[in-house]
């Protein structure tokens, strides 16, 4: 025994892919919260269109909406008997697809009356996966015995420190030579001054000219 089920699928609009099951004799589509198919969007009128269950399926007609009702791009001016797969447009903002599925009570498969979509008769029974067997752990490998670092020999002691040579103090012969020269020059100056004064060479040429700024010769 075969029966039919009807539904609308939204492909353009505020809730894409949402399905509306049709089961009443008369169905109102609109923005009104009391509508049977509520589409809350400004482009849809409060009571936009109406669907009626006929002997051949559902028909649809516009209820004087502002933006109009279209089927496959043609604006409706009267009732239209829908076929499975036809597209219903409410203005330009919402597009619904009308689907009819024939369900055979003696079979387990739902066959669509038109080639638009295929609907499953019910949720498929998930396959029960076989329990996974735990993977055996790899055998433990013994660690090789470690030999001590000083096995069979005595570790050498710390190396003896290397003596650092201390540089010898260098002599300063140039200092002593300079001091000697200075002493000699001082002695010569002292001796010369004593001799100059003792011989009274103040007014003797050429000393009288050299020292004229210090004294006046008679």
PDB file of C-alpha atoms in Angstrom:
ATOM      1  CA  UNK A   1       0.000   0.000   0.000  1.00  0.00           C
ATOM      2  CA  UNK A   2       1.462   3.370  -1.053  1.00  0.00           C
ATOM      3  CA  UNK A   3       0.849   6.758   0.595  1.00  0.00           C
ATOM      4  CA  UNK A   4       2.210  10.237  -0.121  1.00  0.00           C
ATOM      5  CA  UNK A   5       3.888  12.848   2.053  1.00  0.00           C
ATOM      6  CA  UNK A   6       4.371  16.512   1.166  1.00  0.00           C
ATOM      7  CA  UNK A   7       6.857  19.111   2.312  1.00  0.00           C
ATOM      8  CA  UNK A   8       8.398  22.478   1.483  1.00  0.00           C
ATOM      9  CA  UNK A   9      12.182  22.956   1.602  1.00  0.00           C
ATOM     10  CA  UNK A  10      13.608  26.480   1.843  1.00  0.00           C
ATOM     11  CA  UNK A  11      16.596  26.986  -0.444  1.00  0.00           C
ATOM     12  CA  UNK A  12      16.698  30.805  -0.331  1.00  0.00           C
ATOM     13  CA  UNK A  13      15.622  32.793   2.718  1.00  0.00           C
ATOM     14  CA  UNK A  14      16.333  33.366   6.401  1.00  0.00           C
ATOM     15  CA  UNK A  15      16.626  29.617   7.236  1.00  0.00           C
ATOM     16  CA  UNK A  16      18.059  27.746   4.211  1.00  0.00           C
ATOM     17  CA  UNK A  17      17.496  23.943   4.097  1.00  0.00           C
ATOM     18  CA  UNK A  18      14.667  24.159   6.642  1.00  0.00           C
ATOM     19  CA  UNK A  19      11.818  21.725   5.900  1.00  0.00           C
ATOM     20  CA  UNK A  20       8.098  22.351   6.475  1.00  0.00           C
ATOM     21  CA  UNK A  21       5.931  19.210   6.587  1.00  0.00           C
ATOM     22  CA  UNK A  22       2.502  19.684   4.968  1.00  0.00           C
ATOM     23  CA  UNK A  23      -0.322  17.708   6.579  1.00  0.00           C
ATOM     24  CA  UNK A  24      -3.312  20.057   6.920  1.00  0.00           C
ATOM     25  CA  UNK A  25      -6.150  20.560   4.469  1.00  0.00           C
ATOM     26  CA  UNK A  26      -5.375  24.288   4.238  1.00  0.00           C
ATOM     27  CA  UNK A  27      -2.004  25.864   4.905  1.00  0.00           C
ATOM     28  CA  UNK A  28      -1.282  29.610   5.209  1.00  0.00           C
ATOM     29  CA  UNK A  29       2.214  30.862   4.377  1.00  0.00           C
ATOM     30  CA  UNK A  30       3.218  34.284   5.741  1.00  0.00           C
ATOM     31  CA  UNK A  31       4.922  36.460   8.312  1.00  0.00           C
ATOM     32  CA  UNK A  32       2.084  36.191  10.825  1.00  0.00           C
ATOM     33  CA  UNK A  33       2.974  34.139  13.896  1.00  0.00           C
ATOM     34  CA  UNK A  34      -0.343  32.315  13.512  1.00  0.00           C
ATOM     35  CA  UNK A  35       0.462  31.165   9.962  1.00  0.00           C
ATOM     36  CA  UNK A  36       1.079  27.448   9.355  1.00  0.00           C
ATOM     37  CA  UNK A  37       4.412  28.155   7.606  1.00  0.00           C
ATOM     38  CA  UNK A  38       5.952  31.203   9.350  1.00  0.00           C
ATOM     39  CA  UNK A  39       8.658  33.067   7.407  1.00  0.00           C
ATOM     40  CA  UNK A  40       9.621  36.097   9.452  1.00  0.00           C
ATOM     41  CA  UNK A  41      11.092  38.441   6.854  1.00  0.00           C
ATOM     42  CA  UNK A  42       9.904  41.894   5.750  1.00  0.00           C
ATOM     43  CA  UNK A  43       9.489  40.941   2.059  1.00  0.00           C
ATOM     44  CA  UNK A  44       6.843  38.331   3.002  1.00  0.00           C
ATOM     45  CA  UNK A  45       3.308  39.581   3.748  1.00  0.00           C
ATOM     46  CA  UNK A  46       1.509  38.588   6.948  1.00  0.00           C
ATOM     47  CA  UNK A  47      -0.770  36.251   4.930  1.00  0.00           C
ATOM     48  CA  UNK A  48       1.212  35.853   1.738  1.00  0.00           C
ATOM     49  CA  UNK A  49      -0.203  32.713   0.055  1.00  0.00           C
ATOM     50  CA  UNK A  50      -2.449  29.699   0.709  1.00  0.00           C
ATOM     51  CA  UNK A  51      -2.081  25.993  -0.106  1.00  0.00           C
ATOM     52  CA  UNK A  52      -5.063  23.592  -0.348  1.00  0.00           C
ATOM     53  CA  UNK A  53      -5.018  19.811  -0.424  1.00  0.00           C
ATOM     54  CA  UNK A  54      -6.668  18.631  -3.667  1.00  0.00           C
ATOM     55  CA  UNK A  55      -7.283  15.081  -4.978  1.00  0.00           C
ATOM     56  CA  UNK A  56      -4.136  15.427  -7.107  1.00  0.00           C
ATOM     57  CA  UNK A  57      -1.997  17.043  -4.416  1.00  0.00           C
ATOM     58  CA  UNK A  58      -1.582  20.588  -3.102  1.00  0.00           C
ATOM     59  CA  UNK A  59      -2.508  23.749  -4.992  1.00  0.00           C
ATOM     60  CA  UNK A  60      -1.192  27.234  -4.163  1.00  0.00           C
ATOM     61  CA  UNK A  61      -2.618  30.728  -4.698  1.00  0.00           C
ATOM     62  CA  UNK A  62      -1.560  34.253  -3.807  1.00  0.00           C
ATOM     63  CA  UNK A  63      -3.538  36.117  -1.120  1.00  0.00           C
ATOM     64  CA  UNK A  64      -2.986  39.614  -2.533  1.00  0.00           C
ATOM     65  CA  UNK A  65       0.562  39.913  -1.217  1.00  0.00           C
ATOM     66  CA  UNK A  66       2.658  42.996  -1.901  1.00  0.00           C
ATOM     67  CA  UNK A  67       5.562  41.208  -3.616  1.00  0.00           C
ATOM     68  CA  UNK A  68       3.547  38.384  -5.225  1.00  0.00           C
ATOM     69  CA  UNK A  69       3.785  34.588  -5.360  1.00  0.00           C
ATOM     70  CA  UNK A  70       5.651  32.898  -8.229  1.00  0.00           C
ATOM     71  CA  UNK A  71       5.914  29.273  -9.388  1.00  0.00           C
ATOM     72  CA  UNK A  72       8.959  28.539 -11.539  1.00  0.00           C
ATOM     73  CA  UNK A  73       9.324  32.273 -12.203  1.00  0.00           C
ATOM     74  CA  UNK A  74       5.696  32.877 -13.255  1.00  0.00           C
ATOM     75  CA  UNK A  75       3.582  35.160 -11.061  1.00  0.00           C
ATOM     76  CA  UNK A  76       0.324  33.546  -9.979  1.00  0.00           C
ATOM     77  CA  UNK A  77      -3.000  35.119 -10.855  1.00  0.00           C
ATOM     78  CA  UNK A  78      -5.051  32.137  -9.601  1.00  0.00           C
ATOM     79  CA  UNK A  79      -4.683  28.670  -8.018  1.00  0.00           C
ATOM     80  CA  UNK A  80      -1.914  26.431  -9.352  1.00  0.00           C
ATOM     81  CA  UNK A  81      -1.668  22.651  -8.770  1.00  0.00           C
ATOM     82  CA  UNK A  82       1.875  21.939  -7.681  1.00  0.00           C
ATOM     83  CA  UNK A  83       4.087  19.142  -8.942  1.00  0.00           C
ATOM     84  CA  UNK A  84       7.029  17.727  -7.036  1.00  0.00           C
ATOM     85  CA  UNK A  85      10.194  19.734  -7.627  1.00  0.00           C
ATOM     86  CA  UNK A  86       8.500  23.016  -8.541  1.00  0.00           C
ATOM     87  CA  UNK A  87       9.896  26.183  -7.008  1.00  0.00           C
ATOM     88  CA  UNK A  88       7.714  28.637  -5.118  1.00  0.00           C
ATOM     89  CA  UNK A  89       9.021  32.202  -4.818  1.00  0.00           C
ATOM     90  CA  UNK A  90       7.647  34.702  -2.305  1.00  0.00           C
ATOM     91  CA  UNK A  91       8.793  37.981  -3.830  1.00  0.00           C
ATOM     92  CA  UNK A  92      12.526  37.903  -4.483  1.00  0.00           C
ATOM     93  CA  UNK A  93      13.724  37.054  -0.980  1.00  0.00           C
ATOM     94  CA  UNK A  94      12.372  33.525  -0.389  1.00  0.00           C
ATOM     95  CA  UNK A  95      12.414  30.391  -2.550  1.00  0.00           C
ATOM     96  CA  UNK A  96      10.781  27.112  -1.491  1.00  0.00           C
ATOM     97  CA  UNK A  97      10.771  23.726  -3.250  1.00  0.00           C
ATOM     98  CA  UNK A  98       7.622  21.590  -3.161  1.00  0.00           C
ATOM     99  CA  UNK A  99       8.381  17.890  -2.698  1.00  0.00           C
ATOM    100  CA  UNK A 100       6.126  14.819  -2.918  1.00  0.00           C
ATOM    101  CA  UNK A 101       7.321  11.415  -1.755  1.00  0.00           C
ATOM    102  CA  UNK A 102       5.464   8.112  -2.335  1.00  0.00           C
ATOM    103  CA  UNK A 103       5.873   5.730   0.604  1.00  0.00           C
ATOM    104  CA  UNK A 104       5.235   2.015   0.128  1.00  0.00           C
ATOM    105  CA  UNK A 105       4.075   0.476   3.415  1.00  0.00           C
ATOM    106  CA  UNK A 106       5.187  -2.991   2.236  1.00  0.00           C
ATOM    107  CA  UNK A 107       8.703  -1.778   1.381  1.00  0.00           C
ATOM    108  CA  UNK A 108      11.419   0.055   3.275  1.00  0.00           C
ATOM    109  CA  UNK A 109      12.299   2.614   0.578  1.00  0.00           C
ATOM    110  CA  UNK A 110      10.575   5.901  -0.207  1.00  0.00           C
ATOM    111  CA  UNK A 111      10.426   6.623  -3.943  1.00  0.00           C
ATOM    112  CA  UNK A 112      10.036  10.247  -5.032  1.00  0.00           C
ATOM    113  CA  UNK A 113       7.241  10.953  -7.496  1.00  0.00           C
ATOM    114  CA  UNK A 114       9.529  13.404  -9.321  1.00  0.00           C
ATOM    115  CA  UNK A 115      13.291  13.394  -9.751  1.00  0.00           C
ATOM    116  CA  UNK A 116      14.002  16.466  -7.591  1.00  0.00           C
ATOM    117  CA  UNK A 117      14.923  14.783  -4.338  1.00  0.00           C
ATOM    118  CA  UNK A 118      15.056  11.406  -2.648  1.00  0.00           C
ATOM    119  CA  UNK A 119      13.713  11.099   0.867  1.00  0.00           C
ATOM    120  CA  UNK A 120      14.712   8.237   3.141  1.00  0.00           C
ATOM    121  CA  UNK A 121      11.874   6.288   4.846  1.00  0.00           C
ATOM    122  CA  UNK A 122      13.446   6.809   8.217  1.00  0.00           C
ATOM    123  CA  UNK A 123      16.748   7.158   9.948  1.00  0.00           C
ATOM    124  CA  UNK A 124      19.159   4.497   8.868  1.00  0.00           C
ATOM    125  CA  UNK A 125      20.309   2.081  11.502  1.00  0.00           C
ATOM    126  CA  UNK A 126      23.959   2.846  12.153  1.00  0.00           C
ATOM    127  CA  UNK A 127      26.301  -0.050  11.590  1.00  0.00           C
ATOM    128  CA  UNK A 128      27.832  -1.410  14.736  1.00  0.00           C
ATOM    129  CA  UNK A 129      31.564  -1.366  14.456  1.00  0.00           C
ATOM    130  CA  UNK A 130      33.444  -4.377  15.729  1.00  0.00           C
ATOM    131  CA  UNK A 131      35.361  -3.624  18.928  1.00  0.00           C
ATOM    132  CA  UNK A 132      38.965  -2.861  18.261  1.00  0.00           C
ATOM    133  CA  UNK A 133      41.407  -5.314  19.692  1.00  0.00           C
ATOM    134  CA  UNK A 134      44.109  -3.661  21.799  1.00  0.00           C
ATOM    135  CA  UNK A 135      47.477  -3.729  20.121  1.00  0.00           C
ATOM    136  CA  UNK A 136      49.939  -5.901  22.081  1.00  0.00           C
ATOM    137  CA  UNK A 137      52.670  -3.956  23.754  1.00  0.00           C
ATOM    138  CA  UNK A 138      56.167  -4.505  22.313  1.00  0.00           C
ATOM    139  CA  UNK A 139      58.412  -6.739  24.435  1.00  0.00           C
ATOM    140  CA  UNK A 140      60.663  -4.968  26.848  1.00  0.00           C
ATOM    141  CA  UNK A 141      64.254  -4.860  25.660  1.00  0.00           C
ATOM    142  CA  UNK A 142      66.878  -5.120  28.445  1.00  0.00           C
ATOM    143  CA  UNK A 143      69.161  -2.135  28.663  1.00  0.00           C
ATOM    144  CA  UNK A 144      72.872  -2.997  28.213  1.00  0.00           C
ATOM    145  CA  UNK A 145      74.843  -2.872  31.410  1.00  0.00           C
ATOM    146  CA  UNK A 146      76.855   0.315  31.627  1.00  0.00           C
ATOM    147  CA  UNK A 147      80.494   0.035  32.614  1.00  0.00           C
ATOM    148  CA  UNK A 148      81.822   2.589  35.099  1.00  0.00           C
ATOM    149  CA  UNK A 149      83.909   5.300  33.539  1.00  0.00           C
ATOM    150  CA  UNK A 150      87.039   4.294  35.503  1.00  0.00           C
ATOM    151  CA  UNK A 151      86.683   0.537  35.248  1.00  0.00           C
ATOM    152  CA  UNK A 152      90.100  -1.169  35.442  1.00  0.00           C
ATOM    153  CA  UNK A 153      92.145   2.025  35.795  1.00  0.00           C
ATOM    154  CA  UNK A 154      92.871   4.713  38.342  1.00  0.00           C
ATOM    155  CA  UNK A 155      91.791   8.164  37.310  1.00  0.00           C
ATOM    156  CA  UNK A 156      94.592  10.606  36.886  1.00  0.00           C
ATOM    157  CA  UNK A 157      94.874  13.395  39.422  1.00  0.00           C
ATOM    158  CA  UNK A 158      94.595  17.033  38.521  1.00  0.00           C
ATOM    159  CA  UNK A 159      97.426  18.417  36.452  1.00  0.00           C
ATOM    160  CA  UNK A 160     100.147  20.331  38.298  1.00  0.00           C
ATOM    161  CA  UNK A 161      99.874  24.085  37.875  1.00  0.00           C
ATOM    162  CA  UNK A 162     102.377  25.606  35.470  1.00  0.00           C
ATOM    163  CA  UNK A 163     104.527  28.244  37.218  1.00  0.00           C
ATOM    164  CA  UNK A 164     104.236  31.668  35.715  1.00  0.00           C
ATOM    165  CA  UNK A 165     107.630  33.394  35.380  1.00  0.00           C
ATOM    166  CA  UNK A 166     107.845  36.716  37.206  1.00  0.00           C
ATOM    167  CA  UNK A 167     109.500  39.325  35.006  1.00  0.00           C
ATOM    168  CA  UNK A 168     112.659  40.805  36.522  1.00  0.00           C
ATOM    169  CA  UNK A 169     112.781  44.452  37.206  1.00  0.00           C
ATOM    170  CA  UNK A 170     114.631  46.149  34.405  1.00  0.00           C
ATOM    171  CA  UNK A 171     117.321  48.623  35.251  1.00  0.00           C
ATOM    172  CA  UNK A 172     117.034  52.268  34.244  1.00  0.00           C
ATOM    173  CA  UNK A 173     120.557  53.296  33.073  1.00  0.00           C
ATOM    174  CA  UNK A 174     119.206  56.278  31.173  1.00  0.00           C
ATOM    175  CA  UNK A 175     117.896  57.752  34.402  1.00  0.00           C
ATOM    176  CA  UNK A 176     121.257  57.570  36.066  1.00  0.00           C
ATOM    177  CA  UNK A 177     123.012  58.955  33.003  1.00  0.00           C
ATOM    178  CA  UNK A 178     120.619  61.921  32.910  1.00  0.00           C
ATOM    179  CA  UNK A 179     121.112  62.611  36.585  1.00  0.00           C
ATOM    180  CA  UNK A 180     124.867  62.491  36.084  1.00  0.00           C
ATOM    181  CA  UNK A 181     124.691  64.989  33.225  1.00  0.00           C
ATOM    182  CA  UNK A 182     122.548  67.368  35.261  1.00  0.00           C
ATOM    183  CA  UNK A 183     125.000  67.169  38.170  1.00  0.00           C
ATOM    184  CA  UNK A 184     127.937  67.943  35.892  1.00  0.00           C
ATOM    185  CA  UNK A 185     126.147  70.935  34.404  1.00  0.00           C
ATOM    186  CA  UNK A 186     125.311  72.295  37.848  1.00  0.00           C
ATOM    187  CA  UNK A 187     128.907  71.970  38.920  1.00  0.00           C
ATOM    188  CA  UNK A 188     130.145  73.793  35.824  1.00  0.00           C
ATOM    189  CA  UNK A 189     127.670  76.599  36.333  1.00  0.00           C
ATOM    190  CA  UNK A 190     128.652  77.007  39.976  1.00  0.00           C
ATOM    191  CA  UNK A 191     132.359  76.968  39.167  1.00  0.00           C
ATOM    192  CA  UNK A 192     131.900  79.427  36.319  1.00  0.00           C
ATOM    193  CA  UNK A 193     129.918  81.826  38.483  1.00  0.00           C
ATOM    194  CA  UNK A 194     132.505  81.703  41.238  1.00  0.00           C
ATOM    195  CA  UNK A 195     135.327  82.288  38.765  1.00  0.00           C
ATOM    196  CA  UNK A 196     133.420  85.107  37.029  1.00  0.00           C
ATOM    197  CA  UNK A 197     132.850  86.877  40.302  1.00  0.00           C
ATOM    198  CA  UNK A 198     136.347  86.221  41.619  1.00  0.00           C
ATOM    199  CA  UNK A 199     138.019  87.673  38.498  1.00  0.00           C
ATOM    200  CA  UNK A 200     135.582  90.629  38.440  1.00  0.00           C
ATOM    201  CA  UNK A 201     134.732  90.193  34.781  1.00  0.00           C
ATOM    202  CA  UNK A 202     131.554  92.250  34.968  1.00  0.00           C
ATOM    203  CA  UNK A 203     132.939  95.198  32.995  1.00  0.00           C
ATOM    204  CA  UNK A 204     135.242  93.200  30.790  1.00  0.00           C
ATOM    205  CA  UNK A 205     134.188  92.761  27.169  1.00  0.00           C
ATOM    206  CA  UNK A 206     132.213  91.016  26.048  1.00  0.00           C
ATOM    207  CA  UNK A 207     130.476  90.537  29.455  1.00  0.00           C
ATOM    208  CA  UNK A 208     129.858  94.266  29.884  1.00  0.00           C
ATOM    209  CA  UNK A 209     127.528  94.175  26.842  1.00  0.00           C
ATOM    210  CA  UNK A 210     125.792  90.973  27.832  1.00  0.00           C
ATOM    211  CA  UNK A 211     124.979  92.139  31.352  1.00  0.00           C
ATOM    212  CA  UNK A 212     124.435  95.851  30.663  1.00  0.00           C
ATOM    213  CA  UNK A 213     120.767  95.486  31.579  1.00  0.00           C
ATOM    214  CA  UNK A 214     121.795  94.460  35.123  1.00  0.00           C
ATOM    215  CA  UNK A 215     124.345  97.111  36.043  1.00  0.00           C
ATOM    216  CA  UNK A 216     126.333 100.130  34.677  1.00  0.00           C
ATOM    217  CA  UNK A 217     130.117  99.912  34.335  1.00  0.00           C
ATOM    218  CA  UNK A 218     132.174 103.019  35.299  1.00  0.00           C
TER     219      UNK A 218
END
